[in-house]
mmCIF file of C-alpha atoms and ligand atoms in Angstrom:
data_model
loop_
_atom_site.group_PDB
_atom_site.id
_atom_site.type_symbol
_atom_site.label_atom_id
_atom_site.label_comp_id
_atom_site.label_asym_id
_atom_site.label_seq_id
_atom_site.Cartn_x
_atom_site.Cartn_y
_atom_site.Cartn_z
ATOM 1 C CA MET A 1 47.286 81.797 -15.961
ATOM 2 C CA SER A 2 45.603 84.081 -18.468
ATOM 3 C CA MET A 3 45.603 82.761 -21.996
ATOM 4 C CA ARG A 4 43.358 82.611 -24.992
ATOM 5 C CA LEU A 5 41.445 79.326 -25.024
ATOM 6 C CA PRO A 6 41.467 77.000 -26.760
ATOM 7 C CA VAL A 7 45.256 77.072 -27.098
ATOM 8 C CA TYR A 8 46.118 76.762 -30.794
ATOM 9 C CA LEU A 9 48.558 73.943 -31.532
ATOM 10 C CA ASP A 10 47.899 73.339 -35.221
ATOM 11 C CA TYR A 11 50.211 75.725 -37.087
ATOM 12 C CA HIS A 12 50.879 73.020 -39.685
ATOM 13 C CA ALA A 13 47.228 73.319 -40.759
ATOM 14 C CA THR A 14 47.299 77.097 -41.036
ATOM 15 C CA THR A 15 48.515 80.253 -39.298
ATOM 16 C CA PRO A 16 46.776 83.566 -38.578
ATOM 17 C CA CYS A 17 47.737 86.582 -40.692
ATOM 18 C CA ASP A 18 50.341 88.746 -39.023
ATOM 19 C CA PRO A 19 48.750 92.142 -38.139
ATOM 20 C CA GLU A 20 51.397 93.814 -40.314
ATOM 21 C CA VAL A 21 50.339 91.596 -43.222
ATOM 22 C CA ILE A 22 46.721 92.684 -42.747
ATOM 23 C CA ASP A 23 47.753 96.365 -42.626
ATOM 24 C CA ALA A 24 49.716 95.919 -45.844
ATOM 25 C CA MET A 25 46.781 94.263 -47.635
ATOM 26 C CA VAL A 26 43.861 96.484 -46.628
ATOM 27 C CA PRO A 27 44.490 99.430 -49.022
ATOM 28 C CA PHE A 28 44.627 96.999 -51.961
ATOM 29 C CA PHE A 29 41.130 95.651 -51.276
ATOM 30 C CA GLY A 30 39.487 99.076 -51.238
ATOM 31 C CA SER A 31 39.279 102.105 -53.504
ATOM 32 C CA GLU A 32 42.617 103.466 -52.302
ATOM 33 C CA LYS A 33 44.889 101.090 -54.226
ATOM 34 C CA PHE A 34 42.762 98.550 -56.113
ATOM 35 C CA GLY A 35 43.730 97.646 -59.631
ATOM 36 C CA ASN A 36 44.175 94.884 -62.181
ATOM 37 C CA THR A 37 47.842 94.184 -62.777
ATOM 38 C CA TYR A 38 47.124 93.590 -66.487
ATOM 39 C CA ALA A 39 45.327 96.942 -67.007
ATOM 40 C CA ARG A 40 48.482 98.835 -67.964
ATOM 41 C CA SER A 41 46.653 101.602 -69.865
ATOM 42 C CA HIS A 42 45.865 103.551 -66.681
ATOM 43 C CA GLN A 43 47.309 104.520 -63.338
ATOM 44 C CA ASN A 44 45.436 101.989 -61.203
ATOM 45 C CA GLY A 45 46.686 99.125 -63.319
ATOM 46 C CA ARG A 46 50.259 100.381 -63.394
ATOM 47 C CA ARG A 47 50.256 100.930 -59.646
ATOM 48 C CA ALA A 48 48.909 97.397 -59.204
ATOM 49 C CA ALA A 49 51.634 95.983 -61.434
ATOM 50 C CA GLN A 50 54.262 97.832 -59.435
ATOM 51 C CA ALA A 51 52.883 96.531 -56.120
ATOM 52 C CA LEU A 52 52.879 93.014 -57.553
ATOM 53 C CA ALA A 53 56.483 93.410 -58.682
ATOM 54 C CA HIS A 54 57.492 94.427 -55.136
ATOM 55 C CA ALA A 55 55.605 91.498 -53.640
ATOM 56 C CA LYS A 56 57.355 89.161 -56.063
ATOM 57 C CA GLU A 57 60.747 90.587 -55.182
ATOM 58 C CA ASP A 58 60.136 90.070 -51.462
ATOM 59 C CA THR A 59 58.850 86.541 -52.023
ATOM 60 C CA ALA A 60 61.674 85.569 -54.384
ATOM 61 C CA SER A 61 64.217 87.063 -52.011
ATOM 62 C CA LEU A 62 63.071 84.753 -49.177
ATOM 63 C CA LEU A 63 63.838 81.821 -51.500
ATOM 64 C CA ASN A 64 67.088 83.302 -52.843
ATOM 65 C CA ALA A 65 65.550 83.264 -56.307
ATOM 66 C CA ALA A 66 65.030 85.801 -59.071
ATOM 67 C CA PRO A 67 61.485 87.247 -59.326
ATOM 68 C CA GLU A 68 61.261 85.956 -62.918
ATOM 69 C CA MET A 69 61.412 82.415 -61.561
ATOM 70 C CA LEU A 70 58.263 82.872 -59.516
ATOM 71 C CA THR A 71 54.634 82.306 -60.503
ATOM 72 C CA MET A 72 51.948 83.377 -58.069
ATOM 73 C CA THR A 73 49.334 80.636 -57.645
ATOM 74 C CA SER A 74 46.333 80.040 -55.399
ATOM 75 C CA GLY A 75 48.534 77.951 -53.135
ATOM 76 C CA ALA A 76 50.634 74.844 -52.951
ATOM 77 C CA THR A 77 47.860 72.545 -54.160
ATOM 78 C CA GLU A 78 47.747 74.394 -57.479
ATOM 79 C CA SER A 79 51.544 74.663 -57.664
ATOM 80 C CA ASN A 80 51.928 70.921 -57.093
ATOM 81 C CA ARG A 81 49.395 70.191 -59.816
ATOM 82 C CA MET A 82 51.101 72.530 -62.293
ATOM 83 C CA VAL A 83 54.359 70.657 -61.800
ATOM 84 C CA CYS A 84 52.762 67.259 -62.327
ATOM 85 C CA GLU A 85 51.233 68.548 -65.564
ATOM 86 C CA ILE A 86 54.522 69.693 -67.121
ATOM 87 C CA ALA A 87 54.955 68.913 -70.784
ATOM 88 C CA PRO A 88 55.523 65.199 -71.297
ATOM 89 C CA SER A 89 58.752 63.832 -72.718
ATOM 90 C CA GLY A 90 59.653 60.295 -73.767
ATOM 91 C CA ARG A 91 59.905 59.442 -70.067
ATOM 92 C CA THR A 92 56.894 57.745 -68.520
ATOM 93 C CA GLU A 93 57.389 57.617 -64.756
ATOM 94 C CA ILE A 94 56.982 59.942 -61.833
ATOM 95 C CA LEU A 95 58.570 59.119 -58.470
ATOM 96 C CA ILE A 96 56.997 60.595 -55.349
ATOM 97 C CA SER A 97 58.077 60.081 -51.774
ATOM 98 C CA ALA A 98 55.961 58.093 -49.333
ATOM 99 C CA LEU A 99 55.668 61.225 -47.189
ATOM 100 C CA GLU A 100 53.959 63.461 -49.742
ATOM 101 C CA HIS A 101 50.882 65.546 -49.089
ATOM 102 C CA PRO A 102 47.638 64.349 -50.758
ATOM 103 C CA SER A 103 47.865 67.284 -53.192
ATOM 104 C CA VAL A 104 51.044 65.774 -54.678
ATOM 105 C CA VAL A 105 49.788 62.199 -54.525
ATOM 106 C CA ASN A 106 46.533 63.062 -56.317
ATOM 107 C CA ALA A 107 48.188 65.256 -58.948
ATOM 108 C CA ALA A 108 50.781 62.557 -59.673
ATOM 109 C CA GLN A 109 48.111 59.883 -59.982
ATOM 110 C CA GLU A 110 46.138 62.044 -62.404
ATOM 111 C CA SER A 111 49.196 63.061 -64.447
ATOM 112 C CA GLY A 112 48.918 60.175 -66.894
ATOM 113 C CA LEU A 113 52.435 59.018 -65.933
ATOM 114 C CA SER A 114 52.960 55.846 -63.946
ATOM 115 C CA VAL A 115 53.618 56.597 -60.282
ATOM 116 C CA LYS A 116 56.198 54.864 -58.094
ATOM 117 C CA VAL A 117 56.610 55.603 -54.399
ATOM 118 C CA ILE A 118 60.022 56.153 -52.801
ATOM 119 C CA PRO A 119 59.869 54.524 -49.354
ATOM 120 C CA ALA A 120 60.737 56.389 -46.149
ATOM 121 C CA ASN A 121 62.870 54.952 -43.374
ATOM 122 C CA PRO A 122 61.432 54.495 -39.835
ATOM 123 C CA ASP A 123 62.939 57.830 -38.747
ATOM 124 C CA GLY A 124 60.864 59.655 -41.348
ATOM 125 C CA PHE A 125 63.513 60.331 -43.978
ATOM 126 C CA ILE A 126 63.785 59.656 -47.708
ATOM 127 C CA LEU A 127 67.330 58.405 -48.036
ATOM 128 C CA PRO A 128 69.393 58.881 -51.199
ATOM 129 C CA GLU A 129 69.757 55.089 -51.558
ATOM 130 C CA ALA A 130 65.969 54.694 -51.678
ATOM 131 C CA LEU A 131 65.778 57.104 -54.607
ATOM 132 C CA LYS A 132 68.783 55.522 -56.366
ATOM 133 C CA ALA A 133 67.075 52.123 -56.179
ATOM 134 C CA LEU A 134 64.042 53.384 -58.127
ATOM 135 C CA ILE A 135 65.266 56.075 -60.491
ATOM 136 C CA SER A 136 65.864 55.120 -64.128
ATOM 137 C CA LYS A 137 65.870 56.454 -67.676
ATOM 138 C CA LYS A 138 62.072 56.236 -67.495
ATOM 139 C CA THR A 139 61.862 58.834 -64.692
ATOM 140 C CA ARG A 140 60.438 62.162 -65.847
ATOM 141 C CA LEU A 141 59.965 63.830 -62.444
ATOM 142 C CA VAL A 142 60.936 63.186 -58.830
ATOM 143 C CA SER A 143 58.881 64.874 -56.099
ATOM 144 C CA VAL A 144 60.091 64.951 -52.490
ATOM 145 C CA MET A 145 58.886 67.456 -49.916
ATOM 146 C CA LEU A 146 61.263 69.529 -47.816
ATOM 147 C CA ALA A 147 59.538 69.169 -44.436
ATOM 148 C CA SER A 148 56.821 66.719 -43.524
ATOM 149 C CA HIS A 149 53.393 68.165 -42.732
ATOM 150 C CA GLU A 150 52.743 65.284 -40.346
ATOM 151 C CA ILE A 151 55.996 64.480 -38.572
ATOM 152 C CA GLY A 152 58.066 67.574 -39.340
ATOM 153 C CA THR A 153 61.182 65.720 -40.490
ATOM 154 C CA ILE A 154 63.385 67.585 -42.986
ATOM 155 C CA GLN A 155 64.504 65.731 -46.104
ATOM 156 C CA PRO A 156 67.961 65.766 -47.749
ATOM 157 C CA VAL A 157 66.529 67.556 -50.774
ATOM 158 C CA GLN A 158 69.795 68.901 -52.169
ATOM 159 C CA GLU A 159 71.252 65.405 -52.462
ATOM 160 C CA LEU A 160 68.027 63.965 -53.857
ATOM 161 C CA ALA A 161 67.894 66.701 -56.515
ATOM 162 C CA GLU A 162 71.495 65.910 -57.534
ATOM 163 C CA ILE A 163 70.684 62.215 -57.932
ATOM 164 C CA SER A 164 67.603 63.074 -59.998
ATOM 165 C CA HIS A 165 69.546 65.373 -62.309
ATOM 166 C CA ALA A 166 72.316 62.835 -62.766
ATOM 167 C CA ALA A 167 69.632 60.454 -64.048
ATOM 168 C CA GLY A 168 68.210 63.114 -66.368
ATOM 169 C CA ALA A 169 65.001 63.646 -64.359
ATOM 170 C CA LEU A 170 63.445 66.887 -63.133
ATOM 171 C CA PHE A 171 63.104 67.501 -59.403
ATOM 172 C CA HIS A 172 60.174 69.080 -57.570
ATOM 173 C CA CYS A 173 60.108 69.986 -53.896
ATOM 174 C CA ASP A 174 56.899 70.728 -52.011
ATOM 175 C CA ALA A 175 58.339 73.151 -49.454
ATOM 176 C CA THR A 176 54.963 74.269 -48.086
ATOM 177 C CA GLN A 177 55.740 73.480 -44.451
ATOM 178 C CA ALA A 178 59.264 74.834 -44.640
ATOM 179 C CA VAL A 179 59.053 78.227 -46.376
ATOM 180 C CA GLY A 180 58.938 81.022 -43.800
ATOM 181 C CA ARG A 181 59.827 78.653 -40.957
ATOM 182 C CA ILE A 182 63.345 77.530 -41.852
ATOM 183 C CA PRO A 183 65.759 78.957 -44.437
ATOM 184 C CA VAL A 184 64.810 77.711 -47.906
ATOM 185 C CA ASP A 185 67.345 78.544 -50.600
ATOM 186 C CA ALA A 186 65.909 77.266 -53.868
ATOM 187 C CA THR A 187 69.150 77.982 -55.711
ATOM 188 C CA MET A 188 71.293 76.064 -53.250
ATOM 189 C CA LEU A 189 68.825 73.183 -53.079
ATOM 190 C CA GLY A 190 69.212 72.888 -56.855
ATOM 191 C CA VAL A 191 65.557 72.022 -57.401
ATOM 192 C CA ASP A 192 63.735 72.607 -60.697
ATOM 193 C CA PHE A 193 60.407 73.419 -59.009
ATOM 194 C CA LEU A 194 59.398 74.408 -55.501
ATOM 195 C CA SER A 195 55.868 74.926 -54.118
ATOM 196 C CA PHE A 196 54.613 76.901 -51.134
ATOM 197 C CA SER A 197 51.562 78.594 -49.574
ATOM 198 C CA ALA A 198 51.469 81.951 -47.763
ATOM 199 C CA HIS A 199 49.033 80.859 -45.057
ATOM 200 C CA LYS A 200 51.605 78.521 -43.545
ATOM 201 C CA PHE A 201 53.778 81.488 -42.574
ATOM 202 C CA TYR A 202 51.348 84.191 -41.379
ATOM 203 C CA GLY A 203 50.308 85.351 -44.826
ATOM 204 C CA PRO A 204 46.773 85.114 -46.259
ATOM 205 C CA GLN A 205 45.008 81.935 -47.354
ATOM 206 C CA GLY A 206 44.439 81.531 -51.094
ATOM 207 C CA ILE A 207 47.845 82.521 -52.406
ATOM 208 C CA GLY A 208 51.142 80.759 -52.799
ATOM 209 C CA GLY A 209 53.754 80.259 -55.403
ATOM 210 C CA LEU A 210 55.657 78.035 -57.721
ATOM 211 C CA TYR A 211 59.378 78.585 -58.169
ATOM 212 C CA ALA A 212 60.651 77.266 -61.487
ATOM 213 C CA ARG A 213 64.372 77.364 -62.190
ATOM 214 C CA SER A 214 63.674 77.605 -65.901
ATOM 215 C CA GLY A 215 61.475 80.702 -65.476
ATOM 216 C CA MET A 216 57.825 81.567 -64.897
ATOM 217 C CA VAL A 217 55.178 78.955 -65.625
ATOM 218 C CA PRO A 218 52.248 80.449 -67.581
ATOM 219 C CA ARG A 219 49.130 80.946 -65.486
ATOM 220 C CA ALA A 220 45.955 82.664 -66.637
ATOM 221 C CA GLY A 221 43.694 84.909 -64.600
ATOM 222 C CA THR A 222 43.698 88.141 -62.632
ATOM 223 C CA VAL A 223 46.296 88.144 -59.883
ATOM 224 C CA PRO A 224 44.731 88.601 -56.412
ATOM 225 C CA LEU A 225 46.733 91.729 -55.723
ATOM 226 C CA ALA A 226 45.922 92.237 -52.038
ATOM 227 C CA LEU A 227 46.834 88.615 -51.296
ATOM 228 C CA ALA A 228 50.064 88.927 -53.272
ATOM 229 C CA VAL A 229 50.995 92.045 -51.307
ATOM 230 C CA GLY A 230 50.168 90.149 -48.108
ATOM 231 C CA MET A 231 52.422 87.265 -49.124
ATOM 232 C CA GLY A 232 55.247 89.707 -49.867
ATOM 233 C CA ALA A 233 54.845 91.273 -46.408
ATOM 234 C CA ALA A 234 54.762 87.826 -44.775
ATOM 235 C CA CYS A 235 58.016 86.939 -46.574
ATOM 236 C CA ARG A 236 59.710 90.135 -45.379
ATOM 237 C CA ILE A 237 58.644 89.477 -41.787
ATOM 238 C CA ALA A 238 59.722 85.831 -41.978
ATOM 239 C CA ALA A 239 63.152 86.801 -43.283
ATOM 240 C CA GLN A 240 63.661 89.162 -40.341
ATOM 241 C CA THR A 241 62.247 86.987 -37.550
ATOM 242 C CA MET A 242 62.843 83.400 -38.631
ATOM 243 C CA ALA A 243 66.110 82.664 -36.853
ATOM 244 C CA ASP A 244 64.995 83.891 -33.395
ATOM 245 C CA GLU A 245 61.538 82.429 -33.773
ATOM 246 C CA ALA A 246 62.914 79.024 -34.755
ATOM 247 C CA GLN A 247 65.056 78.916 -31.619
ATOM 248 C CA ARG A 248 62.131 80.010 -29.453
ATOM 249 C CA LEU A 249 59.908 77.291 -30.929
ATOM 250 C CA ARG A 250 62.590 74.647 -30.481
ATOM 251 C CA ASN A 251 62.817 75.566 -26.793
ATOM 252 C CA LEU A 252 59.041 75.511 -26.374
ATOM 253 C CA ALA A 253 58.747 72.118 -28.077
ATOM 254 C CA ASP A 254 61.492 70.827 -25.808
ATOM 255 C CA THR A 255 59.633 72.072 -22.725
ATOM 256 C CA LEU A 256 56.420 70.466 -23.951
ATOM 257 C CA LEU A 257 58.107 67.172 -24.696
ATOM 258 C CA LYS A 258 59.844 66.987 -21.317
ATOM 259 C CA ALA A 259 56.630 67.819 -19.466
ATOM 260 C CA LEU A 260 54.772 65.064 -21.305
ATOM 261 C CA GLN A 261 57.557 62.516 -20.954
ATOM 262 C CA SER A 262 57.781 63.023 -17.190
ATOM 263 C CA SER A 263 54.156 61.868 -16.717
ATOM 264 C CA LEU A 264 53.727 59.583 -19.727
ATOM 265 C CA PRO A 265 56.904 57.498 -20.026
ATOM 266 C CA GLU A 266 55.335 55.171 -22.597
ATOM 267 C CA MET A 267 54.790 58.051 -25.045
ATOM 268 C CA ARG A 268 56.903 57.966 -28.235
ATOM 269 C CA VAL A 269 57.877 60.636 -30.727
ATOM 270 C CA ASN A 270 57.006 59.637 -34.301
ATOM 271 C CA GLY A 271 59.967 60.335 -36.584
ATOM 272 C CA ALA A 272 63.458 61.446 -35.621
ATOM 273 C CA LEU A 273 63.784 64.577 -33.499
ATOM 274 C CA SER A 274 66.408 66.054 -35.779
ATOM 275 C CA PRO A 275 66.476 67.497 -38.349
ATOM 276 C CA ARG A 276 62.862 68.608 -37.991
ATOM 277 C CA LEU A 277 60.791 71.761 -38.213
ATOM 278 C CA PRO A 278 61.009 73.900 -35.099
ATOM 279 C CA GLY A 279 57.928 73.489 -32.896
ATOM 280 C CA SER A 280 56.677 70.358 -34.631
ATOM 281 C CA LEU A 281 55.877 67.141 -32.752
ATOM 282 C CA ASN A 282 53.985 64.001 -33.667
ATOM 283 C CA LEU A 283 53.379 61.851 -30.604
ATOM 284 C CA CYS A 284 52.180 58.305 -30.119
ATOM 285 C CA PHE A 285 50.349 57.245 -26.969
ATOM 286 C CA PRO A 286 50.285 53.455 -27.366
ATOM 287 C CA GLY A 287 46.909 51.858 -26.729
ATOM 288 C CA LEU A 288 44.972 55.141 -26.643
ATOM 289 C CA ASP A 289 42.385 56.486 -29.067
ATOM 290 C CA ALA A 290 43.650 59.872 -30.255
ATOM 291 C CA GLU A 291 40.318 60.857 -31.850
ATOM 292 C CA GLU A 292 38.586 60.351 -28.524
ATOM 293 C CA MET A 293 41.323 62.302 -26.774
ATOM 294 C CA LEU A 294 40.894 65.242 -29.162
ATOM 295 C CA LEU A 295 37.163 65.263 -28.429
ATOM 296 C CA ASP A 296 37.914 65.424 -24.704
ATOM 297 C CA LEU A 297 40.327 68.291 -25.333
ATOM 298 C CA VAL A 298 38.261 70.284 -27.802
ATOM 299 C CA ALA A 299 37.422 73.102 -25.367
ATOM 300 C CA ASP A 300 41.046 73.513 -24.292
ATOM 301 C CA LEU A 301 43.287 72.756 -27.266
ATOM 302 C CA CYS A 302 43.225 73.018 -31.074
ATOM 303 C CA LEU A 303 44.987 69.832 -32.119
ATOM 304 C CA SER A 304 44.793 67.295 -34.885
ATOM 305 C CA THR A 305 45.688 63.696 -35.513
ATOM 306 C CA GLY A 306 47.442 64.579 -38.769
ATOM 307 C CA ALA A 307 46.972 66.422 -42.027
ATOM 308 C CA ALA A 308 43.867 68.610 -41.988
ATOM 309 C CA CYS A 309 42.779 67.143 -45.330
ATOM 310 C CA ALA A 310 43.340 63.528 -44.261
ATOM 311 C CA SER A 311 41.517 63.917 -40.943
ATOM 312 C CA ARG A 312 38.207 64.190 -42.822
ATOM 313 C CA THR A 313 38.571 60.686 -44.174
ATOM 314 C CA ARG A 314 39.596 59.099 -40.853
ATOM 315 C CA LYS A 315 41.801 56.644 -42.738
ATOM 316 C CA PRO A 316 45.040 55.715 -40.946
ATOM 317 C CA SER A 317 47.657 58.305 -41.866
ATOM 318 C CA PRO A 318 49.633 57.027 -44.890
ATOM 319 C CA VAL A 319 52.654 58.994 -43.642
ATOM 320 C CA LEU A 320 52.713 57.248 -40.267
ATOM 321 C CA LYS A 321 52.110 53.941 -42.057
ATOM 322 C CA ALA A 322 55.059 54.675 -44.343
ATOM 323 C CA ILE A 323 57.403 55.053 -41.367
ATOM 324 C CA GLY A 324 56.287 51.688 -40.045
ATOM 325 C CA LEU A 325 53.673 52.436 -37.377
ATOM 326 C CA SER A 326 50.979 49.821 -36.760
ATOM 327 C CA ASP A 327 47.339 50.829 -37.257
ATOM 328 C CA GLU A 328 46.943 50.795 -33.485
ATOM 329 C CA ASP A 329 49.858 53.168 -32.939
ATOM 330 C CA ILE A 330 48.552 55.437 -35.702
ATOM 331 C CA ALA A 331 45.176 55.537 -33.950
ATOM 332 C CA GLY A 332 46.995 56.675 -30.810
ATOM 333 C CA SER A 333 48.990 59.498 -32.458
ATOM 334 C CA ILE A 334 48.497 63.259 -32.444
ATOM 335 C CA ARG A 335 50.241 66.124 -34.210
ATOM 336 C CA LEU A 336 51.213 69.269 -32.316
ATOM 337 C CA SER A 337 52.646 72.307 -34.032
ATOM 338 C CA LEU A 338 53.651 75.535 -32.341
ATOM 339 C CA GLY A 339 53.943 79.005 -33.823
ATOM 340 C CA ARG A 340 54.182 82.728 -33.252
ATOM 341 C CA MET A 341 51.344 82.994 -30.743
ATOM 342 C CA SER A 342 52.579 80.041 -28.684
ATOM 343 C CA THR A 343 53.872 80.901 -25.225
ATOM 344 C CA HIS A 344 55.575 79.073 -22.387
ATOM 345 C CA ASP A 345 52.272 79.090 -20.452
ATOM 346 C CA ASP A 346 50.506 77.619 -23.491
ATOM 347 C CA VAL A 347 52.794 74.625 -23.695
ATOM 348 C CA LEU A 348 52.606 73.925 -19.960
ATOM 349 C CA TYR A 349 48.825 74.142 -20.147
ATOM 350 C CA ALA A 350 48.768 71.878 -23.201
ATOM 351 C CA ALA A 351 50.995 69.316 -21.476
ATOM 352 C CA GLU A 352 48.736 69.300 -18.403
ATOM 353 C CA LYS A 353 45.603 68.821 -20.507
ATOM 354 C CA VAL A 354 47.092 66.078 -22.703
ATOM 355 C CA ILE A 355 48.367 64.229 -19.635
ATOM 356 C CA ASP A 356 44.928 64.474 -17.953
ATOM 357 C CA ALA A 357 43.198 63.235 -21.111
ATOM 358 C CA CYS A 358 45.592 60.283 -21.423
ATOM 359 C CA LEU A 359 45.256 59.293 -17.790
ATOM 360 C CA MET A 360 41.477 59.588 -17.910
ATOM 361 C CA GLN A 361 41.223 57.455 -21.028
ATOM 362 C CA ARG A 362 43.506 54.855 -19.564
ATOM 363 C CA LYS A 363 41.426 54.730 -16.390
ATOM 364 C CA SER A 364 38.209 54.279 -18.336
ATOM 365 C CA CYS A 365 39.838 51.540 -20.473
ATOM 366 C CA ILE A 366 40.870 49.706 -17.328
ATOM 367 C CA SER A 367 37.445 50.015 -15.687
ATOM 368 C CA ARG A 368 35.765 48.859 -18.906
ATOM 369 C CA ALA A 369 38.120 45.876 -19.042
ATOM 370 C CA CYS A 370 37.194 44.955 -15.451
ATOM 371 C CA GLN A 371 33.445 44.923 -16.127
HETATM 372 N N1 PMP B 1 51.726 70.552 -49.264
HETATM 373 C C1 PMP B 1 51.878 70.457 -47.937
HETATM 374 C C2 PMP B 1 53.098 69.779 -47.400
HETATM 375 C C3 PMP B 1 50.938 70.991 -47.075
HETATM 376 O O1 PMP B 1 51.107 70.871 -45.748
HETATM 377 C C4 PMP B 1 49.796 71.634 -47.616
HETATM 378 C C5 PMP B 1 48.729 72.235 -46.728
HETATM 379 N N2 PMP B 1 48.295 71.425 -45.704
HETATM 380 C C6 PMP B 1 49.680 71.713 -49.007
HETATM 381 C C7 PMP B 1 50.672 71.173 -49.797
HETATM 382 C C8 PMP B 1 48.510 72.376 -49.666
HETATM 383 O O2 PMP B 1 48.486 73.743 -49.397
HETATM 384 P P1 PMP B 1 47.216 74.621 -49.774
HETATM 385 O O3 PMP B 1 46.064 73.994 -49.058
HETATM 386 O O4 PMP B 1 47.531 75.989 -49.253
HETATM 387 O O5 PMP B 1 47.043 74.579 -51.238
#
């Protein structure tokens, strides 16, 4: 088997830039096409503004939105914060789902509004009834992500947005893990705001966007033109390749899962298998220490136990807690996410290595217990 080691299985954390994205960006970094999009008095500035307009069209088109509804931001973290800082009204509450990324949780907590959490069910879904039980005339904003960054489950956002609107609240969707991987139609979803980051779908790090149904949200500062052009290119590529790639990733994840299940019958999948992001798996190996397993695997596989940001704190994942896992099961869980570079050989190799690591750890647990 010839493959690039370690095999990368952490596409939820970030993805490499597509070579076509890099080619599209390079002229905008150098003297060939540089320019400030606000410097309209000369050719460089006008050319920059035109390139930005194209990038916006390509990005908006992926979301089935009008370019005027899109604000370029530094990424989903900034977009999420902008939404939580929307002008206050008489309403005092913000409802966020129990699955949200720390960037939503933190922004909500710092918004000055009181925060209530919409619980998830054990399958990893935010059900309409759970929102109905909490929403009231006090609710200013409801924030539910489209696809979970930890377990990959896809939420019934369209229905949740309808419920929110019926109660007079605004609806925000953090679609960071979904955009570029599955079809995301902001118009059909009926959301007021939608956040995303280019580096989750083979665009550059440091740029993303905020869709706002009511039109652009003001944002100061020079637009990073090369990154914006890169995001536009990544959106074009995603639109063309998404359907085939999604099917390929589903098949690979299926192969991986079957290979693991055949040797590790006690293994469980965290969250329902469907609907979920293609190529996304969160697995629990009861009784094992996932952190230790990742250390054993570090030369062979790039894996994580959960959100890249949460793994620094080593606190039990709040997402896995929210779907009812015990602390012990959380400690035995890993997240695997596949992407464009993933091959059939990669997943077989990954399965073999994970199985070896599990069996080795179990053996050493047993021998320690016997001493
Ligand atoms: N929301 C979700 C669901 C994410 O997975 C991430 C990235 N891990 C973010 C927001 C933040 O994205 P960024 O770091 O690009 O700002």
